[in-house]
mmCIF file of C-alpha atoms in Angstrom:
data_model
loop_
_atom_site.group_PDB
_atom_site.id
_atom_site.type_symbol
_atom_site.label_atom_id
_atom_site.label_comp_id
_atom_site.label_asym_id
_atom_site.label_seq_id
_atom_site.Cartn_x
_atom_site.Cartn_y
_atom_site.Cartn_z
ATOM 1 C CA UNK A 1 0.145 -0.077 0.059
ATOM 2 C CA UNK A 2 2.813 2.463 0.946
ATOM 3 C CA UNK A 3 4.182 1.514 -2.523
ATOM 4 C CA UNK A 4 1.264 2.582 -4.472
ATOM 5 C CA UNK A 5 0.901 5.879 -2.539
ATOM 6 C CA UNK A 6 4.664 6.781 -3.166
ATOM 7 C CA UNK A 7 4.162 5.695 -7.125
ATOM 8 C CA UNK A 8 1.033 7.695 -6.994
ATOM 9 C CA UNK A 9 2.873 10.952 -5.318
ATOM 10 C CA UNK A 10 5.918 10.626 -7.653
ATOM 11 C CA UNK A 11 3.419 10.414 -10.760
ATOM 12 C CA UNK A 12 1.638 13.666 -9.638
ATOM 13 C CA UNK A 13 4.819 15.298 -8.820
ATOM 14 C CA UNK A 14 6.204 14.156 -12.505
ATOM 15 C CA UNK A 15 3.075 15.715 -14.012
ATOM 16 C CA UNK A 16 3.042 19.030 -12.362
ATOM 17 C CA UNK A 17 6.929 19.697 -12.702
ATOM 18 C CA UNK A 18 6.214 18.677 -16.845
ATOM 19 C CA UNK A 19 3.649 21.115 -16.535
ATOM 20 C CA UNK A 20 5.879 23.829 -15.038
ATOM 21 C CA UNK A 21 8.457 23.183 -17.686
ATOM 22 C CA UNK A 22 5.904 23.871 -20.601
ATOM 23 C CA UNK A 23 4.882 26.891 -19.160
ATOM 24 C CA UNK A 24 8.408 28.095 -18.790
ATOM 25 C CA UNK A 25 9.196 26.982 -22.311
ATOM 26 C CA UNK A 26 6.244 28.812 -23.434
ATOM 27 C CA UNK A 27 7.174 32.005 -21.544
ATOM 28 C CA UNK A 28 10.735 31.646 -23.167
ATOM 29 C CA UNK A 29 9.182 31.175 -26.600
ATOM 30 C CA UNK A 30 7.045 34.432 -26.207
ATOM 31 C CA UNK A 31 10.053 36.370 -24.949
ATOM 32 C CA UNK A 32 12.169 35.171 -27.727
ATOM 33 C CA UNK A 33 9.425 35.798 -30.458
ATOM 34 C CA UNK A 34 9.169 39.491 -28.703
ATOM 35 C CA UNK A 35 12.963 39.772 -29.053
ATOM 36 C CA UNK A 36 12.830 38.805 -32.866
ATOM 37 C CA UNK A 37 10.286 41.312 -33.752
ATOM 38 C CA UNK A 38 11.992 44.146 -32.183
ATOM 39 C CA UNK A 39 15.003 42.988 -33.837
ATOM 40 C CA UNK A 40 13.308 42.789 -37.236
ATOM 41 C CA UNK A 41 11.533 46.351 -36.529
ATOM 42 C CA UNK A 42 14.625 47.655 -36.003
ATOM 43 C CA UNK A 43 16.548 46.625 -39.058
ATOM 44 C CA UNK A 44 13.444 47.488 -40.947
ATOM 45 C CA UNK A 45 13.528 50.768 -39.909
ATOM 46 C CA UNK A 46 17.202 51.275 -40.305
ATOM 47 C CA UNK A 47 17.703 49.770 -43.536
ATOM 48 C CA UNK A 48 17.850 52.970 -45.607
ATOM 49 C CA UNK A 49 20.494 52.384 -48.471
ATOM 50 C CA UNK A 50 21.444 55.277 -51.003
ATOM 51 C CA UNK A 51 20.465 53.376 -54.430
ATOM 52 C CA UNK A 52 20.116 56.640 -56.360
ATOM 53 C CA UNK A 53 23.591 58.146 -57.665
ATOM 54 C CA UNK A 54 24.466 61.347 -55.743
ATOM 55 C CA UNK A 55 27.174 62.984 -57.915
ATOM 56 C CA UNK A 56 27.000 63.331 -61.897
ATOM 57 C CA UNK A 57 29.830 61.320 -62.478
ATOM 58 C CA UNK A 58 28.104 58.546 -60.524
ATOM 59 C CA UNK A 59 24.977 58.773 -62.569
ATOM 60 C CA UNK A 60 27.355 58.943 -65.755
ATOM 61 C CA UNK A 61 28.964 55.660 -64.758
ATOM 62 C CA UNK A 62 25.709 53.958 -64.847
ATOM 63 C CA UNK A 63 25.498 53.891 -68.492
ATOM 64 C CA UNK A 64 29.309 52.362 -68.896
ATOM 65 C CA UNK A 65 29.717 50.349 -65.564
ATOM 66 C CA UNK A 66 27.240 47.315 -65.615
ATOM 67 C CA UNK A 67 28.357 46.162 -62.124
ATOM 68 C CA UNK A 68 27.816 49.496 -60.854
ATOM 69 C CA UNK A 69 24.342 49.977 -62.262
ATOM 70 C CA UNK A 70 23.672 46.383 -61.042
ATOM 71 C CA UNK A 71 24.588 47.148 -57.302
ATOM 72 C CA UNK A 72 22.496 50.374 -57.343
ATOM 73 C CA UNK A 73 19.608 48.114 -58.719
ATOM 74 C CA UNK A 74 20.213 45.579 -55.852
ATOM 75 C CA UNK A 75 20.307 48.507 -53.173
ATOM 76 C CA UNK A 76 17.119 49.832 -54.529
ATOM 77 C CA UNK A 77 14.933 46.552 -53.817
ATOM 78 C CA UNK A 78 14.320 46.631 -49.962
ATOM 79 C CA UNK A 79 13.494 43.455 -48.300
ATOM 80 C CA UNK A 80 10.100 43.625 -46.134
ATOM 81 C CA UNK A 81 8.701 40.475 -44.617
ATOM 82 C CA UNK A 82 11.172 38.533 -42.570
ATOM 83 C CA UNK A 83 14.516 38.431 -41.232
ATOM 84 C CA UNK A 84 15.216 35.859 -43.757
ATOM 85 C CA UNK A 85 14.452 38.438 -46.623
ATOM 86 C CA UNK A 86 17.082 40.735 -45.187
ATOM 87 C CA UNK A 87 19.374 37.682 -44.860
ATOM 88 C CA UNK A 88 18.820 36.882 -48.490
ATOM 89 C CA UNK A 89 19.121 40.763 -49.410
ATOM 90 C CA UNK A 90 22.448 40.997 -47.732
ATOM 91 C CA UNK A 91 23.811 37.805 -49.516
ATOM 92 C CA UNK A 92 22.903 39.403 -52.894
ATOM 93 C CA UNK A 93 24.481 42.670 -52.009
ATOM 94 C CA UNK A 94 27.467 40.853 -51.406
ATOM 95 C CA UNK A 95 27.613 38.992 -54.568
ATOM 96 C CA UNK A 96 26.983 42.692 -56.498
ATOM 97 C CA UNK A 97 29.687 44.027 -54.146
ATOM 98 C CA UNK A 98 32.431 41.520 -55.097
ATOM 99 C CA UNK A 99 31.572 42.121 -58.777
ATOM 100 C CA UNK A 100 32.360 45.825 -58.647
ATOM 101 C CA UNK A 101 36.028 44.931 -59.072
ATOM 102 C CA UNK A 102 35.287 43.658 -62.313
ATOM 103 C CA UNK A 103 35.235 45.557 -65.270
ATOM 104 C CA UNK A 104 35.782 48.922 -63.670
ATOM 105 C CA UNK A 105 35.722 51.807 -66.352
ATOM 106 C CA UNK A 106 39.264 53.061 -67.590
ATOM 107 C CA UNK A 107 38.853 56.299 -66.208
ATOM 108 C CA UNK A 108 38.256 54.933 -62.857
ATOM 109 C CA UNK A 109 40.687 52.303 -62.705
ATOM 110 C CA UNK A 110 42.869 54.008 -60.312
ATOM 111 C CA UNK A 111 44.244 53.410 -56.587
ATOM 112 C CA UNK A 112 41.456 55.812 -55.016
ATOM 113 C CA UNK A 113 38.644 54.156 -56.645
ATOM 114 C CA UNK A 114 39.777 50.592 -55.979
ATOM 115 C CA UNK A 115 40.460 51.137 -52.286
ATOM 116 C CA UNK A 116 37.131 52.567 -51.785
ATOM 117 C CA UNK A 117 35.631 49.551 -53.783
ATOM 118 C CA UNK A 118 37.680 47.489 -51.186
ATOM 119 C CA UNK A 119 36.115 49.274 -48.070
ATOM 120 C CA UNK A 120 32.593 49.313 -49.444
ATOM 121 C CA UNK A 121 33.016 45.401 -50.009
ATOM 122 C CA UNK A 122 34.098 45.088 -46.660
ATOM 123 C CA UNK A 123 31.568 46.957 -45.051
ATOM 124 C CA UNK A 124 28.852 44.960 -47.304
ATOM 125 C CA UNK A 125 30.204 41.557 -46.111
ATOM 126 C CA UNK A 126 30.329 42.663 -42.325
ATOM 127 C CA UNK A 127 26.618 43.469 -43.078
ATOM 128 C CA UNK A 128 26.160 39.985 -44.522
ATOM 129 C CA UNK A 129 27.835 38.213 -41.421
ATOM 130 C CA UNK A 130 26.115 40.214 -38.709
ATOM 131 C CA UNK A 131 22.631 39.662 -40.191
ATOM 132 C CA UNK A 132 23.381 35.652 -40.380
ATOM 133 C CA UNK A 133 24.189 35.381 -36.858
ATOM 134 C CA UNK A 134 21.938 33.410 -34.478
ATOM 135 C CA UNK A 135 21.553 36.470 -32.107
ATOM 136 C CA UNK A 136 21.531 39.239 -34.590
ATOM 137 C CA UNK A 137 22.965 42.596 -33.348
ATOM 138 C CA UNK A 138 20.126 45.020 -34.731
ATOM 139 C CA UNK A 139 22.369 48.217 -33.662
ATOM 140 C CA UNK A 140 25.322 46.767 -35.287
ATOM 141 C CA UNK A 141 23.565 46.026 -38.441
ATOM 142 C CA UNK A 142 22.029 49.522 -38.579
ATOM 143 C CA UNK A 143 25.384 51.021 -38.067
ATOM 144 C CA UNK A 144 26.860 49.111 -40.816
ATOM 145 C CA UNK A 145 23.993 50.233 -42.987
ATOM 146 C CA UNK A 146 24.758 53.994 -42.457
ATOM 147 C CA UNK A 147 28.530 53.174 -42.935
ATOM 148 C CA UNK A 148 27.775 51.649 -46.289
ATOM 149 C CA UNK A 149 26.030 54.577 -47.290
ATOM 150 C CA UNK A 150 28.822 56.817 -46.537
ATOM 151 C CA UNK A 151 31.128 54.669 -48.309
ATOM 152 C CA UNK A 152 29.002 54.854 -51.336
ATOM 153 C CA UNK A 153 29.254 58.742 -51.326
ATOM 154 C CA UNK A 154 32.922 58.701 -50.935
ATOM 155 C CA UNK A 155 33.243 56.312 -53.747
ATOM 156 C CA UNK A 156 31.019 58.739 -56.119
ATOM 157 C CA UNK A 157 32.633 61.974 -54.894
ATOM 158 C CA UNK A 158 36.190 60.263 -55.804
ATOM 159 C CA UNK A 159 34.678 59.713 -59.498
ATOM 160 C CA UNK A 160 33.364 63.193 -59.484
ATOM 161 C CA UNK A 161 36.947 64.223 -58.417
ATOM 162 C CA UNK A 162 38.446 61.904 -61.441
ATOM 163 C CA UNK A 163 36.149 63.464 -63.996
ATOM 164 C CA UNK A 164 36.976 66.945 -62.923
ATOM 165 C CA UNK A 165 40.667 66.347 -63.167
ATOM 166 C CA UNK A 166 40.439 64.892 -66.751
ATOM 167 C CA UNK A 167 38.639 68.357 -67.718
ATOM 168 C CA UNK A 168 41.754 70.250 -66.865
ATOM 169 C CA UNK A 169 43.413 70.923 -70.196
ATOM 170 C CA UNK A 170 47.175 69.949 -70.381
ATOM 171 C CA UNK A 171 49.833 72.795 -70.848
ATOM 172 C CA UNK A 172 52.240 72.504 -73.677
ATOM 173 C CA UNK A 173 54.824 70.448 -72.794
ATOM 174 C CA UNK A 174 53.502 68.641 -69.755
ATOM 175 C CA UNK A 175 52.937 65.382 -71.494
ATOM 176 C CA UNK A 176 56.800 65.282 -72.180
ATOM 177 C CA UNK A 177 57.714 66.218 -68.877
ATOM 178 C CA UNK A 178 55.574 63.554 -67.552
ATOM 179 C CA UNK A 179 57.052 61.163 -69.909
ATOM 180 C CA UNK A 180 60.608 61.975 -68.881
ATOM 181 C CA UNK A 181 59.620 61.317 -64.960
ATOM 182 C CA UNK A 182 58.338 58.154 -65.697
ATOM 183 C CA UNK A 183 60.942 55.739 -64.273
ATOM 184 C CA UNK A 184 59.669 52.723 -66.374
ATOM 185 C CA UNK A 185 60.900 54.451 -69.803
ATOM 186 C CA UNK A 186 64.160 55.256 -68.174
ATOM 187 C CA UNK A 187 67.542 53.757 -69.569
ATOM 188 C CA UNK A 188 68.736 50.763 -67.382
ATOM 189 C CA UNK A 189 72.357 51.532 -65.659
ATOM 190 C CA UNK A 190 74.112 49.084 -67.466
ATOM 191 C CA UNK A 191 78.260 49.264 -67.624
ATOM 192 C CA UNK A 192 79.565 50.437 -70.765
ATOM 193 C CA UNK A 193 82.091 47.427 -71.857
ATOM 194 C CA UNK A 194 84.850 48.570 -73.920
ATOM 195 C CA UNK A 195 85.452 46.098 -76.887
ATOM 196 C CA UNK A 196 89.129 46.775 -76.922
ATOM 197 C CA UNK A 197 89.879 45.360 -73.259
ATOM 198 C CA UNK A 198 90.424 41.769 -73.204
ATOM 199 C CA UNK A 199 88.053 39.413 -71.647
ATOM 200 C CA UNK A 200 88.453 36.264 -69.754
ATOM 201 C CA UNK A 201 85.881 33.797 -70.572
#
């Protein structure tokens, strides 16, 4: 009899403990869902990327630089419904940003532009990394979005500077001076060998 009572109480205890665990789990799930909704709302509010060229050079380069045009088109499409949509968008942006290094137009194929493209790629890839974490740091994601915007503006302003410099007329003789200063065209310093001096071979 005592054995049956002990079994009965242990069963009751197990059932109540299971209910408590279920209630705790449900409460934790609700907190997790609320946390994800807050993160989603913060990311959605902070996801404002400059998808329009801000300078004249940036606008003109759309016609000649296909990768730049495709990157800006990708920036223009804002994800809406879920965190998964933002994750897919950041992955697509990362691919398009990596493609910016390909087929840079000749007038922009300069170290200043390449360094700004590299910085932009780094920021976009960091965004892709942070948004794919289990615990998404929403403040860091929105900060990276603003940093990407700054890099876009910096890149386009550099394009504008290059275009403005190319409009400056070259003075007479300046091209010859630049050629003379080019070290790759210099005559190498090789010792002059007198053909009359006997040589040991």
